[in-house]
Short mmCIF file of C-alpha atoms and ligand atoms in Angstrom, two decimals:
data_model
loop_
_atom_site.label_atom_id
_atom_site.label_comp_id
_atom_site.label_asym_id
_atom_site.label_seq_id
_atom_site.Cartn_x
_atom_site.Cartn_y
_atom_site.Cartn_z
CA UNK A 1 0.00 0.00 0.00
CA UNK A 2 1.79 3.28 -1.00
CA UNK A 3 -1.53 5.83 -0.98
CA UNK A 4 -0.17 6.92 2.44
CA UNK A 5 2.42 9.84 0.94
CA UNK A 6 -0.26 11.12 -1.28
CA UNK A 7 -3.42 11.01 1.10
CA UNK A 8 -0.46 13.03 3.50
CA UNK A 9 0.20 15.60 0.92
CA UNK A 10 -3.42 17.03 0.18
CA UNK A 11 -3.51 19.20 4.02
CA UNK A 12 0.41 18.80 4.32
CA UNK A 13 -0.12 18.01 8.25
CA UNK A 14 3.40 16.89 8.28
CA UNK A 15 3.90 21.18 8.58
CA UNK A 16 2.34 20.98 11.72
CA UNK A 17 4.70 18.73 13.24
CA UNK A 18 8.15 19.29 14.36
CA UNK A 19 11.19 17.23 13.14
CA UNK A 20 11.50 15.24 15.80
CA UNK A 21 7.95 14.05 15.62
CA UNK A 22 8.30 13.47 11.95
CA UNK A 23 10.97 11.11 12.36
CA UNK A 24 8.90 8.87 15.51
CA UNK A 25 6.26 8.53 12.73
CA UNK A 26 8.47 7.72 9.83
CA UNK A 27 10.50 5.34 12.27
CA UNK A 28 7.05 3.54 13.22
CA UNK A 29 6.11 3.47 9.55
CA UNK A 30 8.99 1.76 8.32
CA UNK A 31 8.73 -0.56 11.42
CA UNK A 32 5.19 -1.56 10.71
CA UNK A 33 5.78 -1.92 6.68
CA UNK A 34 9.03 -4.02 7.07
CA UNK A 35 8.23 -6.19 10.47
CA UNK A 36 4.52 -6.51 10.52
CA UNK A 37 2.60 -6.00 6.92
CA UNK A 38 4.75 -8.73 5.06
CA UNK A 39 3.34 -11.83 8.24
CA UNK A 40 0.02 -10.05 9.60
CA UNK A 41 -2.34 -11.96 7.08
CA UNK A 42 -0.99 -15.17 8.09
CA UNK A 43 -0.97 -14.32 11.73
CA UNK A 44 -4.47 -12.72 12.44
CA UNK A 45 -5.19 -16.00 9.98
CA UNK A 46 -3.17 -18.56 12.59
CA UNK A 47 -4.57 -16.32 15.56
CA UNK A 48 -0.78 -15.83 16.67
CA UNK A 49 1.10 -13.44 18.10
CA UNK A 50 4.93 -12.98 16.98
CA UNK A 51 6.81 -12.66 20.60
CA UNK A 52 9.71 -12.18 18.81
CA UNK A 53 8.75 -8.27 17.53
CA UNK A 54 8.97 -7.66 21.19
CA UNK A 55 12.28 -6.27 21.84
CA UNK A 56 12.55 -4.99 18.54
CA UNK A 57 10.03 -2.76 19.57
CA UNK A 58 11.75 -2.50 22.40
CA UNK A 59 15.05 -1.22 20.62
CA UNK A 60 12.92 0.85 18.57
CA UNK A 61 12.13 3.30 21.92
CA UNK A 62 7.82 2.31 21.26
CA UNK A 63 7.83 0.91 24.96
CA UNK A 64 6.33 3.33 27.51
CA UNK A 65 8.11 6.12 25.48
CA UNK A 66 6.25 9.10 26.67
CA UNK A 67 7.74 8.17 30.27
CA UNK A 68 11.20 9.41 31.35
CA UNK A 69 14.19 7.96 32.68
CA UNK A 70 14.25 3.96 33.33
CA UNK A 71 15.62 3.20 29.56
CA UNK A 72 11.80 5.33 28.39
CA UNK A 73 12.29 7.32 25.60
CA UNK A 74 10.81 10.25 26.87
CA UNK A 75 9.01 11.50 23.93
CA UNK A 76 6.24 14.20 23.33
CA UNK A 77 2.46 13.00 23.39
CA UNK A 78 2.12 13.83 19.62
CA UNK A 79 5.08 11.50 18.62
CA UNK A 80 4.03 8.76 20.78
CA UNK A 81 0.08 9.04 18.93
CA UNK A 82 2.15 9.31 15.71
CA UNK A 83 3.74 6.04 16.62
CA UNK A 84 0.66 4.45 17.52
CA UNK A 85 -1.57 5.70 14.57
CA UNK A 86 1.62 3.83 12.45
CA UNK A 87 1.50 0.87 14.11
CA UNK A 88 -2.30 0.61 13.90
CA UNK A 89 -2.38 1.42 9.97
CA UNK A 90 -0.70 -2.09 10.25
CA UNK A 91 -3.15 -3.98 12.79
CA UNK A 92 -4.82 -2.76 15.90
CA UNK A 93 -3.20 -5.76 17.66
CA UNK A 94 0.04 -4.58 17.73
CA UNK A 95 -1.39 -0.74 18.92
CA UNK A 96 -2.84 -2.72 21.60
CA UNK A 97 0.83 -4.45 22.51
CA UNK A 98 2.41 -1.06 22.31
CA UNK A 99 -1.03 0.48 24.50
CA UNK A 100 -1.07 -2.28 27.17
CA UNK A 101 2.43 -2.23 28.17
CA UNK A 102 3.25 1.34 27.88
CA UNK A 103 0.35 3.20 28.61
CA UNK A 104 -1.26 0.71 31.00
CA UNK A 105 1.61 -1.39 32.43
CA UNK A 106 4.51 0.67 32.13
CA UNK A 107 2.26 3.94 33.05
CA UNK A 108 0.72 2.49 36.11
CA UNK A 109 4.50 1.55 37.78
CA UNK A 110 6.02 4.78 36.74
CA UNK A 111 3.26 6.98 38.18
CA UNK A 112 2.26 5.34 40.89
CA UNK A 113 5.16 2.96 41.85
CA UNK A 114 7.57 2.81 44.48
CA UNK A 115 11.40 4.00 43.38
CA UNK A 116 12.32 0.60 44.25
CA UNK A 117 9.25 -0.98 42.12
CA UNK A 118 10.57 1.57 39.52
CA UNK A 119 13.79 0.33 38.76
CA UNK A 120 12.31 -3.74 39.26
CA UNK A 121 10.26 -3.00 36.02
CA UNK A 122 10.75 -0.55 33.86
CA UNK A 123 14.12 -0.88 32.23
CA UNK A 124 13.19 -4.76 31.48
CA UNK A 125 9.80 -3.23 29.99
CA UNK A 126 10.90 -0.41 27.67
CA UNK A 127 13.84 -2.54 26.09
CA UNK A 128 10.81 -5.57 25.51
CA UNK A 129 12.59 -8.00 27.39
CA UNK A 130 9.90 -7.68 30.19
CA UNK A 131 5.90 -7.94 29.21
CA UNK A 132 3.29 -6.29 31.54
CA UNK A 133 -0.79 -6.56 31.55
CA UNK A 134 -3.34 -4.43 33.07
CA UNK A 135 -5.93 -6.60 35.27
CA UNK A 136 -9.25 -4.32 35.51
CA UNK A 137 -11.74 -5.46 33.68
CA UNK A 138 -13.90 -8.60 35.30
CA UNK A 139 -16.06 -11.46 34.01
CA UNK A 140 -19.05 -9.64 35.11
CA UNK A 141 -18.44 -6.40 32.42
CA UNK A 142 -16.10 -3.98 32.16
CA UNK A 143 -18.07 -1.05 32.19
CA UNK A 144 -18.10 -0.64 35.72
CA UNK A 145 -14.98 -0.83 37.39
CA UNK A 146 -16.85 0.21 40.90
CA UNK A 147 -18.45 -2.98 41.31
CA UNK A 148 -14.80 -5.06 41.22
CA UNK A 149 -14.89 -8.03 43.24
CA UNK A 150 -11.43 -8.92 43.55
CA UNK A 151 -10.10 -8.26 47.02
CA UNK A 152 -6.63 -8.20 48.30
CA UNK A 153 -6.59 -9.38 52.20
CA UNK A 154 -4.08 -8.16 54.82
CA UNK A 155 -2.04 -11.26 55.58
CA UNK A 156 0.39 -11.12 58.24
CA UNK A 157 2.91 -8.39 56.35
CA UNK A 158 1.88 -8.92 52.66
CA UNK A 159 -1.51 -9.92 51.22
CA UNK A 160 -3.68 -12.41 49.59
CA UNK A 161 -5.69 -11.55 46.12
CA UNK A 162 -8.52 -13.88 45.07
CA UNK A 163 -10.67 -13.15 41.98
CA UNK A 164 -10.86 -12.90 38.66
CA UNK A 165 -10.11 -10.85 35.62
CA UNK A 166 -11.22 -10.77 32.20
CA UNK A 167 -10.32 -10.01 28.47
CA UNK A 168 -6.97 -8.88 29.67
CA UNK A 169 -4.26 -8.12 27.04
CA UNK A 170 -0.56 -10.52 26.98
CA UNK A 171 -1.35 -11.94 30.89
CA UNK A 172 -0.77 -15.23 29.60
CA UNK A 173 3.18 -13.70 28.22
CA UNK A 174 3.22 -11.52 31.22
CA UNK A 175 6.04 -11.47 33.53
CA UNK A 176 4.12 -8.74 35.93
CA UNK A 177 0.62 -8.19 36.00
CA UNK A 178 -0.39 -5.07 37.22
CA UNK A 179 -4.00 -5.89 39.93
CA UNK A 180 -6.13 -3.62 40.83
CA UNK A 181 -8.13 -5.38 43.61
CA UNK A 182 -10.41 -4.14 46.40
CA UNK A 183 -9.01 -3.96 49.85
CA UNK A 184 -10.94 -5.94 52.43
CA UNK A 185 -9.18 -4.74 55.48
CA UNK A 186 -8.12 -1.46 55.19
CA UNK A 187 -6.71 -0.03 58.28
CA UNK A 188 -2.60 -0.42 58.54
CA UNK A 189 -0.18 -2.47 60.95
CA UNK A 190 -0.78 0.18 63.72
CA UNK A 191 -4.49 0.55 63.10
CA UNK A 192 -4.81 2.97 60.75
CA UNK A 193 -6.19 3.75 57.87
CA UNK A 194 -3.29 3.04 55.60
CA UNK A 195 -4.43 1.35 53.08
CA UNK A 196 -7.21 3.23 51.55
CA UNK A 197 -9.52 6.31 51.98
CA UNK A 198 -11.96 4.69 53.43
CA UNK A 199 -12.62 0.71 53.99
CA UNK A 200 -12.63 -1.40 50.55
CA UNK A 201 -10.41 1.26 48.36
CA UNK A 202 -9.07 -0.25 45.44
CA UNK A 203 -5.61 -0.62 45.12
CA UNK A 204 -2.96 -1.91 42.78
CA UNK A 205 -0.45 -5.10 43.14
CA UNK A 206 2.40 -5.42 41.15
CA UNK A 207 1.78 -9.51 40.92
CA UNK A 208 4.68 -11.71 39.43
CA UNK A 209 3.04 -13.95 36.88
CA UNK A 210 5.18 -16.95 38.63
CA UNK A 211 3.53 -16.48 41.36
CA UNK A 212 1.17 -19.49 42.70
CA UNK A 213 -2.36 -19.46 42.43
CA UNK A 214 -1.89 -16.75 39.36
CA UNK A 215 -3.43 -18.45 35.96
CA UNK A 216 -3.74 -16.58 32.85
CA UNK A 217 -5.86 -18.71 29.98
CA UNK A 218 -5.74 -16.69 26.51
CA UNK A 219 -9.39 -16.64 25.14
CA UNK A 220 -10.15 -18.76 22.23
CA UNK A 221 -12.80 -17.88 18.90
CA UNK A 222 -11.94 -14.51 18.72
CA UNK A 223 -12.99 -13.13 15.55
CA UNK A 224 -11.04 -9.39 16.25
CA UNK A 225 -7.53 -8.66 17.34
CA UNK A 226 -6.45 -12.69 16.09
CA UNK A 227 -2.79 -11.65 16.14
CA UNK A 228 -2.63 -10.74 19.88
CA UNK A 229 -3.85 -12.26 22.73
CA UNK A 230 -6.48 -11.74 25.60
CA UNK A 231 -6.89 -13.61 28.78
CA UNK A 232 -8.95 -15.03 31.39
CA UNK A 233 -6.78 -14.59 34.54
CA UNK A 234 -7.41 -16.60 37.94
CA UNK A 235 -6.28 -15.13 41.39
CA UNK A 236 -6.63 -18.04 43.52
CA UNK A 237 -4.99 -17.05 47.60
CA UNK A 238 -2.23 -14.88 45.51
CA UNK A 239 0.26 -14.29 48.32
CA UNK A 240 2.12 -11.11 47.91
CA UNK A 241 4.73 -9.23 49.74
CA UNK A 242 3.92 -5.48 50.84
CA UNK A 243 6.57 -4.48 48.55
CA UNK A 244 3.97 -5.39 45.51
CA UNK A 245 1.49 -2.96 46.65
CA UNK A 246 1.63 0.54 44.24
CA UNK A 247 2.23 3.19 46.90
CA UNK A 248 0.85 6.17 44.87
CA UNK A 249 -2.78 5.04 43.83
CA UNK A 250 -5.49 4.76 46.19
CA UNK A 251 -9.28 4.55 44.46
CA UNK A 252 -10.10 4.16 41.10
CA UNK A 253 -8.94 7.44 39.91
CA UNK A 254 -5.67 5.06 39.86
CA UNK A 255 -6.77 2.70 36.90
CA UNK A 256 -8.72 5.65 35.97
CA UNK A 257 -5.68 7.88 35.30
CA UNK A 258 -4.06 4.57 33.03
CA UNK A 259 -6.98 4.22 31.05
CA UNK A 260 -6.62 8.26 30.05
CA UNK A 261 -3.18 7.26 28.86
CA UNK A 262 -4.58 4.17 26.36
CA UNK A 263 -7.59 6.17 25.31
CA UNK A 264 -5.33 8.77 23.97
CA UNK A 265 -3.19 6.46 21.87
CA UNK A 266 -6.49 5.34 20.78
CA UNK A 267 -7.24 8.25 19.17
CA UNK A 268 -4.67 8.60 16.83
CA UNK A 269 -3.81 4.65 16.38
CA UNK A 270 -7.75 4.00 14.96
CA UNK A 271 -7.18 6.69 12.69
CA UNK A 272 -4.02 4.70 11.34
CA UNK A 273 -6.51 1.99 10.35
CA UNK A 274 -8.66 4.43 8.74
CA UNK A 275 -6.11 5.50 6.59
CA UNK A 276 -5.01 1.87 5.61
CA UNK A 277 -8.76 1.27 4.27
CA UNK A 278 -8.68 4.61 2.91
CA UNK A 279 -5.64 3.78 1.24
CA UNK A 280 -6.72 0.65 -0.38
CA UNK A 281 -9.90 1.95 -1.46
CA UNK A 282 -8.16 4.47 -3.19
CA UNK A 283 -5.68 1.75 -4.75
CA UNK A 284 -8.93 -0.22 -6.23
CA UNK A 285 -10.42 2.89 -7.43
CA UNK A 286 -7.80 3.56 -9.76
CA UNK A 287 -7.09 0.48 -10.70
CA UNK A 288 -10.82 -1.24 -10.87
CA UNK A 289 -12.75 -1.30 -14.50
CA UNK A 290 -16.16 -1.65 -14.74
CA UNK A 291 -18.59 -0.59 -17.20
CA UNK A 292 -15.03 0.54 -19.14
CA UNK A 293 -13.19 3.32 -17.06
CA UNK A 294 -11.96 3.09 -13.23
CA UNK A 295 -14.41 3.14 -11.11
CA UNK A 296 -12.50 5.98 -9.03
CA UNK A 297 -14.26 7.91 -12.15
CA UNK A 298 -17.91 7.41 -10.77
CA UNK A 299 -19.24 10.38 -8.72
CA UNK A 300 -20.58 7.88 -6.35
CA UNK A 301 -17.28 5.99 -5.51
CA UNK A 302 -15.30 9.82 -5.60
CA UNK A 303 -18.21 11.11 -3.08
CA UNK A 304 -17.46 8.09 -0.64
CA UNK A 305 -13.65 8.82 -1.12
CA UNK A 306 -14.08 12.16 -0.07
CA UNK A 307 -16.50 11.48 3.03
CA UNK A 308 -13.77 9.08 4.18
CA UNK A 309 -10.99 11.38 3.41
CA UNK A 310 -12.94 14.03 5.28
CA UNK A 311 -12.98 11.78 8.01
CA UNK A 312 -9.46 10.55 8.36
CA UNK A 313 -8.01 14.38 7.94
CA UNK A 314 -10.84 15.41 10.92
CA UNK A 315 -9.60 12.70 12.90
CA UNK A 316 -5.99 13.66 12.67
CA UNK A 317 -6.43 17.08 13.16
CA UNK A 318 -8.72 16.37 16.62
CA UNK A 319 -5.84 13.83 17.67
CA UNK A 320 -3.21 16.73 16.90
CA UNK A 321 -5.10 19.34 19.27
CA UNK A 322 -5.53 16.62 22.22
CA UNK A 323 -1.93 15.80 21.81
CA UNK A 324 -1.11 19.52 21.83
CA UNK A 325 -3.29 19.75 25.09
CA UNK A 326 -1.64 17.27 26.86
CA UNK A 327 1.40 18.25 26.21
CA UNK A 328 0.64 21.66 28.05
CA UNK A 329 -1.09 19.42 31.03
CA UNK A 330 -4.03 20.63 29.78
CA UNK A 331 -6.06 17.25 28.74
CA UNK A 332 -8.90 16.26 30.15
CA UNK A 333 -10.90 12.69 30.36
CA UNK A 334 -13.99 14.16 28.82
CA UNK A 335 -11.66 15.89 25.91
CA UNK A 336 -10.20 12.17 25.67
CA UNK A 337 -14.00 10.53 25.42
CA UNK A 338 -14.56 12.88 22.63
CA UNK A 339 -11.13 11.88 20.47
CA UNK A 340 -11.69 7.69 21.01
CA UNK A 341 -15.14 8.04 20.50
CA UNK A 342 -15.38 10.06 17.32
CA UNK A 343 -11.94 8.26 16.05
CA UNK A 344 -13.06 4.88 16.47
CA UNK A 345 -16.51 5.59 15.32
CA UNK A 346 -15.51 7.06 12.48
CA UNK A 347 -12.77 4.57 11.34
CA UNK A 348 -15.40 2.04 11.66
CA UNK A 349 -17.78 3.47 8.93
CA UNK A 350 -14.43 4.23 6.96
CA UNK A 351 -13.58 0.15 7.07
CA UNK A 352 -17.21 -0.25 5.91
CA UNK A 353 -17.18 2.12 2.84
CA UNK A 354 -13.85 0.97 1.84
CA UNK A 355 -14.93 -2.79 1.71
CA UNK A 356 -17.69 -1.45 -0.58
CA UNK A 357 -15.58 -0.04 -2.82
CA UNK A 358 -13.87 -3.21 -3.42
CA UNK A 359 -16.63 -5.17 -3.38
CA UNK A 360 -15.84 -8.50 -3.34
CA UNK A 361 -12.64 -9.31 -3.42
CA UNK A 362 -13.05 -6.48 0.11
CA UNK A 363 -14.09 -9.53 2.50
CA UNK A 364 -10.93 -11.49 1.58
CA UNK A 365 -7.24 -11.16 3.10
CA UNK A 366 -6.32 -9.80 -0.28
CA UNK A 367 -7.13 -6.36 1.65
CA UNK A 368 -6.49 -5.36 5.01
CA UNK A 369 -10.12 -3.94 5.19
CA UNK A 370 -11.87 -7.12 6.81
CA UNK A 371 -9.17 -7.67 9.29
CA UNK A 372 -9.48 -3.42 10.48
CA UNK A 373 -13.00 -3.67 10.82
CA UNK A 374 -12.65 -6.75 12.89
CA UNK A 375 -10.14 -5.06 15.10
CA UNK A 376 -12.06 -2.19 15.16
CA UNK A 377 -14.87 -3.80 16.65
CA UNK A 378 -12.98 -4.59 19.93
CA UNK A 379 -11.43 -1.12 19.79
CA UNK A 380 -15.29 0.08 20.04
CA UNK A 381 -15.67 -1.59 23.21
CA UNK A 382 -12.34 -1.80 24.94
CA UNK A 383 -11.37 1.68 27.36
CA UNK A 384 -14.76 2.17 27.34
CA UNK A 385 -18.00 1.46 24.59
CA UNK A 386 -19.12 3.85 22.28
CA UNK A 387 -21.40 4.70 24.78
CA UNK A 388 -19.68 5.35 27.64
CA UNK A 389 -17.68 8.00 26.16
CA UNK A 390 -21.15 9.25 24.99
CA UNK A 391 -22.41 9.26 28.90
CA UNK A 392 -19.12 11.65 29.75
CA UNK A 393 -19.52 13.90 27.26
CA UNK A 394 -23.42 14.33 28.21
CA UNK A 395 -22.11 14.47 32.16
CA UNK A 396 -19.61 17.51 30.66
CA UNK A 397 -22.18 19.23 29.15
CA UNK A 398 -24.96 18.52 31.02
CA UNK A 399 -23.39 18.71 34.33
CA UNK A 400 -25.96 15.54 35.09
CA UNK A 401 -24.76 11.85 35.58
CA UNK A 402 -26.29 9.35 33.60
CA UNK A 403 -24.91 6.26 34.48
P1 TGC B 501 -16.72 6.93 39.83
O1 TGC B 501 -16.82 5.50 40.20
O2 TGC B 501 -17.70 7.83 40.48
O3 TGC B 501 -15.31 7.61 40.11
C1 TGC B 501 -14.32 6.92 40.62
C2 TGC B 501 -13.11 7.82 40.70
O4 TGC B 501 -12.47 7.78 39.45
C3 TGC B 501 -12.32 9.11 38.95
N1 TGC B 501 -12.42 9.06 37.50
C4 TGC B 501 -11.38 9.35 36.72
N2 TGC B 501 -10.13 9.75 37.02
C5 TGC B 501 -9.29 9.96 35.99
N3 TGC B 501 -9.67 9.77 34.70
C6 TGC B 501 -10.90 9.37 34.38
N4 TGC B 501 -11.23 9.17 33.09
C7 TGC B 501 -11.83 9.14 35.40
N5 TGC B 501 -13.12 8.72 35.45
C8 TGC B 501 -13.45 8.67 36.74
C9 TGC B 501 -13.43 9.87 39.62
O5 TGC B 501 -13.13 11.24 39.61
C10 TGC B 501 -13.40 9.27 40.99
O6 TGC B 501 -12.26 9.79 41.67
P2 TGC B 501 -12.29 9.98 43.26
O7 TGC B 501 -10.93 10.46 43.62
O8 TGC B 501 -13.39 10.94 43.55
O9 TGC B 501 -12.57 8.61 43.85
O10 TGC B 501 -16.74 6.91 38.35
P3 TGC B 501 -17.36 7.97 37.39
O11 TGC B 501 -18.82 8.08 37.66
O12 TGC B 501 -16.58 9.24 37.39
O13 TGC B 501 -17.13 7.22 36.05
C11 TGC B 501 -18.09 6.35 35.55
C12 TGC B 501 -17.56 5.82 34.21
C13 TGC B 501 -18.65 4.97 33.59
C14 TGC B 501 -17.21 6.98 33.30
C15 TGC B 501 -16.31 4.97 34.47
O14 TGC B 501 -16.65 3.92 35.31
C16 TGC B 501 -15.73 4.45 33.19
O15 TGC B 501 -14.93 5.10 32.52
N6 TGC B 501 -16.08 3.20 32.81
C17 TGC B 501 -15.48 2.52 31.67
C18 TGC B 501 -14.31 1.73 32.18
C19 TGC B 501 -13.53 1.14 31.03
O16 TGC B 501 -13.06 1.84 30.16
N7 TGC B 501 -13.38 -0.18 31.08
C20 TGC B 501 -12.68 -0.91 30.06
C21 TGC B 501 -11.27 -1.10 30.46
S1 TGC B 501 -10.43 -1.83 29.14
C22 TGC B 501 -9.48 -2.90 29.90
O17 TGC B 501 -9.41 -3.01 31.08
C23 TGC B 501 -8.69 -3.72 29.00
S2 TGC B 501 -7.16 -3.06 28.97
C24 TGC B 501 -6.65 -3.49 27.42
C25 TGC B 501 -6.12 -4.88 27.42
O18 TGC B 501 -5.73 -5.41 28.45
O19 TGC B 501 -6.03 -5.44 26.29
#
């Protein structure tokens, strides 16, 4: 697919980066065309995921590179979305890789680990030799991250996590899973309230995969995201030391505050797959005869051409002011709910027109335009449905809660 250069040329966005950001995205795109494009097919095909990219993402700086210090590459928010909207134009699977350990894993350690828990972790993680997953989300929905029922019990001076976890990214590669569980006993070794504001605050554990009584099980007949892997995990009398509690979170604004971090990358990497149906409806339009001239020639094909176009250069642009915002501080979660939900939404429609235009030749592997829309489906309802971010916006304007 080489549409990319000339879709990039008709609003010359490239002007609004700097040269440093230029060169994260061209280093990503040459990353994703040489390493994934040429195997993806096959592996969304054999539903497998290719450890072996790992720390060659790793060398590339992708891992947890808007952190600084501990081997993190400590880029700008706008070349890390770059980087993810690159690695997405090849398959949201690997966006997800780069999402879970970076901005989930590798985000919830730096911010709210301990110096020691710090240096444990992070260096392994950015260079890829280390994997991390995000445990949140539960069997019963992941909606509502209130109602967890995983709890963590005092136990002599560590603790003891029973539960379970659902639909969470790499646990079964994981060397370090990163728990958020519910506090039973909350009050400290001399009786006070150290553990929590309040009885039953959630809390993270930084939880060894090794460890017994930890079981990850990768979920089988997935028809989305077939070249990475999600898992059932099983937290069955975990014992953990107190050193594996995360000092700085207390509450849900802690998971809360990681899930800001993927939902950003979201926003640009969904707009990478966008573009890669955009970019192959554009190659069959030229290229396509029927009734004797390219269909690219029809009014009706140029009019959905242009909607998606329109789309794909909105998206951009929205991803490029959030990125801008956050790199003043200035981002909020209901800005954030706006960029994954219009991004996602619209790539979606954008895989669907495409696979029109190439009618049928569209639902085969031929075309990456299936295997997008696929993906995009679990993009659409991981950090948070399409209607979820719809509820925060209405709570932002509204000022009322609907959930
Ligand atoms: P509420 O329960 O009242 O508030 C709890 C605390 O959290 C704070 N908070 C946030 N903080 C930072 N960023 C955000 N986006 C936040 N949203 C809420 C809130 O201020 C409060 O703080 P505090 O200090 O007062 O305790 O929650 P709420 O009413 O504000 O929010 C409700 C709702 C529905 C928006 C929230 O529950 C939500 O976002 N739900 C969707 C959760 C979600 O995205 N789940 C999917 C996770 S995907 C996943 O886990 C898979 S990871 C990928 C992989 O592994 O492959």
């Amino acid at each position: 697919m080489t549409a990319a250069p000339r879709i990039d040329a008709v609003f010359d966005l490239d002007a609004l980066l700097t040269d440093d950001e230029r060169d994260w995205q061209q280093l990503a795109r040459a990353f994703a065309q040489e390493r994934i494009l040429p195997v993806i097919e096959a592996d969304f095909e054999a539903a497998h995921f290719r450890r072996e990219l790992v720390p060659e993402l790793g060398a590339a700086g992708f891992l947890g590179m808007h952190l600084s210090g501990y081997g993190c590459a400590g880029a700008g928010a706008v070349a890390y979305g770059l980087v993810c909207l690159e690695l997405e134009a090849a398959d949201s699977g690997w966006r997800t890789f780069v999402s879970v350990q970076g901005s989930l894993a590798m985000s919830a350690i730096h911010t709210y680990g301990s110096e020691e828990q710090k240096q444990r972790w992070l260096p392994g993680m950015a260079a890829g030799d280390l994997i991390g997953c995000f445990a949140l989300t539960e069997p019963q929905g992941g909606s509502d991250p209130a109602a967890m029922t995983t709890v963590a019990r005092r136990d002599g001076d560590g603790w003891v996590l029973d539960g379970a976890k659902r639909w969470i990214g790499l646990a079964s590669l994981a060397d370090v899973a990163v728990v958020w569980a519910r506090v039973e006993d909350a009050s400290g070794p001399d009786g006070s309230n150290a553990y929590g504001a309040g009885a039953r605050a959630v809390r993270g554990f930084l939880v060894p995969t090794s460890t017994p009584g930890f079981t990850a099980t990768p979920i089988d007949g997935k028809l989305s995201m077939r070249a990475s892997v999600q898992c059932d995990i099983e937290l069955a009398g975990v014992r953990v030391g107190d050193d594996a509690l995360l000092p700085g979170a207390s509450g849900l604004s802690g998971p809360f505050g990681c899930l800001n971090e993927a939902r950003y990358g979201i926003v640009w990497g969904a707009m990478g797959a966008a573009r890669s149906c955009l970019e192959a409806a554009l190659e069959r339009s030229v290229a396509r005869e029927v009734f004797g001239r390219p269909i690219g020639a029809n009014q009706l094909t140029q009019a959905k051409l242009a909607d998606m176009f329109l789309e794909v250069e909105k998206g951009v642009l929205l991803a490029l002011h959030l990125g801008r915002l956050k790199e003043r501080g200035a981002l909020t979660a209901a800005q954030i709910s706006v960029g994954k939900l219009n991004s996602v939404r619209e790539a979606l429609e954008i895989a669907h027109q495409s696979r029109s235009i190439l009618a049928g030749d569209g639902i085969t592997n031929a075309w990456p335009v299936m295997r997008h829309a696929a993906n995009l489906e679990s993009v659409r309802t991981y950090e948070g449905t399409d209607e979820i971010h719809q509820l925060v916006i209405g709570r932002e304007l509204t000022g009322l809660s609907a959930f």
